[in-house]
mmCIF file of C-alpha atoms in Angstrom:
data_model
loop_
_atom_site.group_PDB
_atom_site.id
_atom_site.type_symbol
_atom_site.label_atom_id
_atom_site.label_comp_id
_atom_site.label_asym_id
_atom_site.label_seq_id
_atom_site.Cartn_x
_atom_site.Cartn_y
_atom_site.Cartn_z
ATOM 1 C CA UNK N 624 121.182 100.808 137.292
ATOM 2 C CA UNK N 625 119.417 98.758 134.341
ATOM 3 C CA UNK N 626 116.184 99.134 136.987
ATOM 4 C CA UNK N 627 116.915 102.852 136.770
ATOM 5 C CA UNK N 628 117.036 103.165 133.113
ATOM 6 C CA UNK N 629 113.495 100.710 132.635
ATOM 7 C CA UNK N 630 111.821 103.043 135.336
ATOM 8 C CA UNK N 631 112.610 106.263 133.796
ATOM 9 C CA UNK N 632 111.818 104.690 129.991
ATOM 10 C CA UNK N 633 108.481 103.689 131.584
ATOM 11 C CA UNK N 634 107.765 107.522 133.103
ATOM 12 C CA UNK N 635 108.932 108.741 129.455
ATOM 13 C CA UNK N 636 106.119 106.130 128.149
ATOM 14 C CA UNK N 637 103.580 107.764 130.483
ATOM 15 C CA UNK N 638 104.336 111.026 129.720
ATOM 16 C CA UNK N 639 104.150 110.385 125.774
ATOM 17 C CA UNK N 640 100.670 108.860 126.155
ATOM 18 C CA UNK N 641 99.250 111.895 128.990
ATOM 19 C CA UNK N 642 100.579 114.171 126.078
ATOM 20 C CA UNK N 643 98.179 112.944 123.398
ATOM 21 C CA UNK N 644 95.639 112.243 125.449
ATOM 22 C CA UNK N 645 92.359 113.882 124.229
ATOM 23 C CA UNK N 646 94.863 114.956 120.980
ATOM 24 C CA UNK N 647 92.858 114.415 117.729
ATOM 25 C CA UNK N 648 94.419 114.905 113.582
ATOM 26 C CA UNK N 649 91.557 115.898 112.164
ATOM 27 C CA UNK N 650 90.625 116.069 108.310
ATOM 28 C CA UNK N 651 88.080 116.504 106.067
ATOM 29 C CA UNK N 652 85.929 114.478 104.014
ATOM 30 C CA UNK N 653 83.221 115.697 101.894
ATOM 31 C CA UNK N 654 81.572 118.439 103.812
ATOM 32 C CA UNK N 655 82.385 116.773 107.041
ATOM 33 C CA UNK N 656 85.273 116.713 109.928
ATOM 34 C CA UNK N 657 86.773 113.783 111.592
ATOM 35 C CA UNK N 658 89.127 113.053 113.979
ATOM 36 C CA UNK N 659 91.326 110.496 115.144
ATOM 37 C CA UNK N 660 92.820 109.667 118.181
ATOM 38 C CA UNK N 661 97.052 110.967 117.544
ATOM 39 C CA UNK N 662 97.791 108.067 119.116
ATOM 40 C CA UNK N 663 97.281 105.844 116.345
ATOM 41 C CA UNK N 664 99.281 108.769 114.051
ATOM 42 C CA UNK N 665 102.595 107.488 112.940
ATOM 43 C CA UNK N 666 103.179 109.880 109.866
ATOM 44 C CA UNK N 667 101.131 112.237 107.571
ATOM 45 C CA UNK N 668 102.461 111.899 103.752
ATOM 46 C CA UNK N 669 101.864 113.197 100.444
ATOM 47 C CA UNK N 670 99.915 111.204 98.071
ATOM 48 C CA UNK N 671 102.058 108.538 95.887
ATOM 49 C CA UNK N 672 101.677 106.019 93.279
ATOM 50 C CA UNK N 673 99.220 103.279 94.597
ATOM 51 C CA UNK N 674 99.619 99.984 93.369
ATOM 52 C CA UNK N 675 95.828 98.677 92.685
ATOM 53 C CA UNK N 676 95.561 94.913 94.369
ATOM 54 C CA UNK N 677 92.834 93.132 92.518
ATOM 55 C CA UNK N 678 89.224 91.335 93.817
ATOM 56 C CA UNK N 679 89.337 93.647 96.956
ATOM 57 C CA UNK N 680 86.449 95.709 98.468
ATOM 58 C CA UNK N 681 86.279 99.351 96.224
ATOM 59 C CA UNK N 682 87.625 101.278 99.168
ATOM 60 C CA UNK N 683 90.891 99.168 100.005
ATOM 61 C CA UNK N 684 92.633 101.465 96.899
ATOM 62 C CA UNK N 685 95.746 99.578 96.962
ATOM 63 C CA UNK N 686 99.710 99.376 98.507
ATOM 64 C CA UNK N 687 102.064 101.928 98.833
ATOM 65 C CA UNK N 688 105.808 101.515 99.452
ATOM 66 C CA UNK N 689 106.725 103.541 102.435
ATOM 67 C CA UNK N 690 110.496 103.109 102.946
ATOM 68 C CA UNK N 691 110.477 99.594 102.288
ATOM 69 C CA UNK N 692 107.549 98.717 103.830
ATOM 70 C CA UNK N 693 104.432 97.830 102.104
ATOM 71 C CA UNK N 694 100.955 99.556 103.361
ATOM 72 C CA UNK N 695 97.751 98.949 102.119
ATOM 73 C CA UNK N 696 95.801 101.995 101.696
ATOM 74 C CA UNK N 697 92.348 103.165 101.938
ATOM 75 C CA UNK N 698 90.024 105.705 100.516
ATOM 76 C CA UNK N 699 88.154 107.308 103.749
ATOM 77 C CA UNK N 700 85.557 108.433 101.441
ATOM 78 C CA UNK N 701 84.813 105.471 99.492
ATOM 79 C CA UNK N 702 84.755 103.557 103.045
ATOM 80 C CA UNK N 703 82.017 106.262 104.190
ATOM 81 C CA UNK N 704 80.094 105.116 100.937
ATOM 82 C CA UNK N 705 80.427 108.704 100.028
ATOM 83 C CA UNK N 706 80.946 109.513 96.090
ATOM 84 C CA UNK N 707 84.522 108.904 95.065
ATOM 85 C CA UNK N 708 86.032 112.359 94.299
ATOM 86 C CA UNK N 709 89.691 113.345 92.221
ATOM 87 C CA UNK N 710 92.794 113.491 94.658
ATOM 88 C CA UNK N 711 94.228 117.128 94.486
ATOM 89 C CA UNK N 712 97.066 118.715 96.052
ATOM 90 C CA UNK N 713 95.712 118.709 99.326
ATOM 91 C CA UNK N 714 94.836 114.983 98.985
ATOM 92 C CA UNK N 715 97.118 113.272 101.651
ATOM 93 C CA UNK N 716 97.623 109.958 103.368
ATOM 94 C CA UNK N 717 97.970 109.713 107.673
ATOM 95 C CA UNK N 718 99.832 106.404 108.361
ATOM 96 C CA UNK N 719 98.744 104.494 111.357
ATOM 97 C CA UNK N 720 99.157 101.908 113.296
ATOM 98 C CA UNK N 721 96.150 99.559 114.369
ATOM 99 C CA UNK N 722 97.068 96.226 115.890
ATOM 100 C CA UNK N 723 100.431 96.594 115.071
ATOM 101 C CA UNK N 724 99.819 96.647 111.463
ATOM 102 C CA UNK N 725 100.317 100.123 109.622
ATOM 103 C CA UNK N 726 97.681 101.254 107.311
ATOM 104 C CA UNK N 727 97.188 104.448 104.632
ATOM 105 C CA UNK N 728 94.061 106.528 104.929
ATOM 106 C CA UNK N 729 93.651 108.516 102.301
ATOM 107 C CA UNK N 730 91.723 111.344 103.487
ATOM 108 C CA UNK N 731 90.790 115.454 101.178
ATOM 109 C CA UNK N 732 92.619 117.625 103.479
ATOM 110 C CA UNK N 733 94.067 117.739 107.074
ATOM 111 C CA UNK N 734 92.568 120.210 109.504
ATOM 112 C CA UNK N 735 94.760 120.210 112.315
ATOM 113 C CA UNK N 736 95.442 118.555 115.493
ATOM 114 C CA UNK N 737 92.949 119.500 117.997
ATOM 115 C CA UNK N 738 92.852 118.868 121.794
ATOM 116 C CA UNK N 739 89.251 117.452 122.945
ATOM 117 C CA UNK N 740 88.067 117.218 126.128
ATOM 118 C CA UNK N 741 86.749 113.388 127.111
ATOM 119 C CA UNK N 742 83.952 115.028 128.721
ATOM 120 C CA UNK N 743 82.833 116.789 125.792
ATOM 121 C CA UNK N 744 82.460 113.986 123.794
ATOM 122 C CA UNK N 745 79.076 112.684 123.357
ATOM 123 C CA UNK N 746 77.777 109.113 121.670
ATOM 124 C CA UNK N 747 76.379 109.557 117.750
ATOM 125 C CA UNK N 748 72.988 109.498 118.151
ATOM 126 C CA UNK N 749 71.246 105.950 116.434
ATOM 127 C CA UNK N 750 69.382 107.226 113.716
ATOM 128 C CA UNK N 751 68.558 103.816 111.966
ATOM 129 C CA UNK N 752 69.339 105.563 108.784
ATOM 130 C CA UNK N 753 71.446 103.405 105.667
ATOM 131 C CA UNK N 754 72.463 107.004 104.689
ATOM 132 C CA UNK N 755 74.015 107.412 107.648
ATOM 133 C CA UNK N 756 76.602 103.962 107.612
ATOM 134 C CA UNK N 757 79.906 105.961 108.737
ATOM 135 C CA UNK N 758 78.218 106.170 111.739
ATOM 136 C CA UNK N 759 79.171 102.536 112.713
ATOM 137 C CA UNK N 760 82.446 103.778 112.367
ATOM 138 C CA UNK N 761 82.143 107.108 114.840
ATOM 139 C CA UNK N 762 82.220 106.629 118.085
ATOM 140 C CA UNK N 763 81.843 109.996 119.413
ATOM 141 C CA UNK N 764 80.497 113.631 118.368
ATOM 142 C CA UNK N 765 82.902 116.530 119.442
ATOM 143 C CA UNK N 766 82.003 120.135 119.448
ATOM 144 C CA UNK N 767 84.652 122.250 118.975
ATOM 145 C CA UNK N 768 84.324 125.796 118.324
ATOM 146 C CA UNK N 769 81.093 126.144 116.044
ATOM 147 C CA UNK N 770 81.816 123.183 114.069
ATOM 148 C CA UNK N 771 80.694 119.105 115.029
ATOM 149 C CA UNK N 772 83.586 117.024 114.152
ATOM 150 C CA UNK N 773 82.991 112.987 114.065
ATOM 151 C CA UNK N 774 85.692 110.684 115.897
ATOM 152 C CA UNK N 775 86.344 107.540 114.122
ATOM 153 C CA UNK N 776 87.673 104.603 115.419
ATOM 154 C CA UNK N 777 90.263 103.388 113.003
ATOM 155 C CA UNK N 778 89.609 99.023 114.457
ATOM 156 C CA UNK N 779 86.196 99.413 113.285
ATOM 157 C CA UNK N 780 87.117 101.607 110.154
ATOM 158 C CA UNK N 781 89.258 98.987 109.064
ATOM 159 C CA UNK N 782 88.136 95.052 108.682
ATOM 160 C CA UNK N 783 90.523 93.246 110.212
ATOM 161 C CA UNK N 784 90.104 90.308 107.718
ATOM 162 C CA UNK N 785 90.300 92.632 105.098
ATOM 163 C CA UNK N 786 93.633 93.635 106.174
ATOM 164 C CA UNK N 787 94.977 90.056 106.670
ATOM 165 C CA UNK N 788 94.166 89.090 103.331
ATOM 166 C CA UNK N 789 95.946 92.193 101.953
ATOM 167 C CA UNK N 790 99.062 91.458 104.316
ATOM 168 C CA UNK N 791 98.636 87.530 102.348
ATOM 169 C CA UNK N 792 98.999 88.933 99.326
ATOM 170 C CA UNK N 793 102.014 91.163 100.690
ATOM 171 C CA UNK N 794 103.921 88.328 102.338
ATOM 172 C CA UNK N 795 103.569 85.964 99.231
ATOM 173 C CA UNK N 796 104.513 88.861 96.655
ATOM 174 C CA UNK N 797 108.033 89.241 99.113
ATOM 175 C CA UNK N 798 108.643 85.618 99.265
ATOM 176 C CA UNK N 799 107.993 85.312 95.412
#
């Protein structure tokens, strides 16, 4: 029975991950569209108070208290060394999860959830260019309707020691 009940949460597992395969949130920055695999998607929330953590890089804006948990939150833009721009109403923040540690990106506006073939995504071509240095970040170029939108992949977006010494600070602040 217990083998039963492990085989079918496995098949519900497998079914979850065929149904957001090729599934992309996309959003906007600047004049451009990203995407982002859904399956590191946990939440999409409106902005909040940020609470600024000093002597980090410009684009790590601060932590957020989601719930009870604290999540350190970055500015997409800033990170794309684009020029910093005022949050509006349509300013939001899409939790996810990368290496088991959640993180905030704050991104203009959310375009929608968009199903992309694998086989219509092609490599960003290497243009050697500093102006182009979110392009370390993109790993793909997807054409969707008449518009090219740039998949990001959120381990490279995000410097893993970056994040530990935010989590530090987090897990000294809660023991304080």
């Amino acid at each position: 029975m217990a083998e039963e009940l492990r085989n079918e949460e496995m098949e519900e597992l497998l079914e979850e991950e065929d149904s957001q395969k090729g599934k992309f949130m996309t959003f906007q920055t600047g004049k451009e569209f990203f995407g982002i695999s859904i399956s590191y998607v946990n939440e999409i929330i409106a902005m909040q108070p940020i609470a600024a953590i000093p002597e980090v890089d410009d684009y790590i804006k601060g932590l957020i208290n989601l719930r009870g948990k604290i999540i350190p939150v970055i500015d997409v833009r800033v990170r794309f060394k684009m020029e910093p721009s005022e949050y509006t109403d349509r300013t939001c923040i899409i939790v996810i999860d990368v290496n088991s540690t959640m993180i905030g990106l704050i991104v203009e506006k959310i375009a929608e959830v968009d199903t992309i073939a694998e086989d219509s995504i092609v490599p960003p071509p290497s243009l050697g260019r500093k102006e182009h240095e979110h392009n370390k970040y993109v790993y793909g170029l997807a054409r969707t309707g008449n518009m090219v939108k740039l998949l990001i992949d959120p381990e490279k977006l995000i410097r893993q020691d970056d994040v530990e010494a935010v989590m530090e600070d987090i897990r000294k602040e809660e023991q304080a």
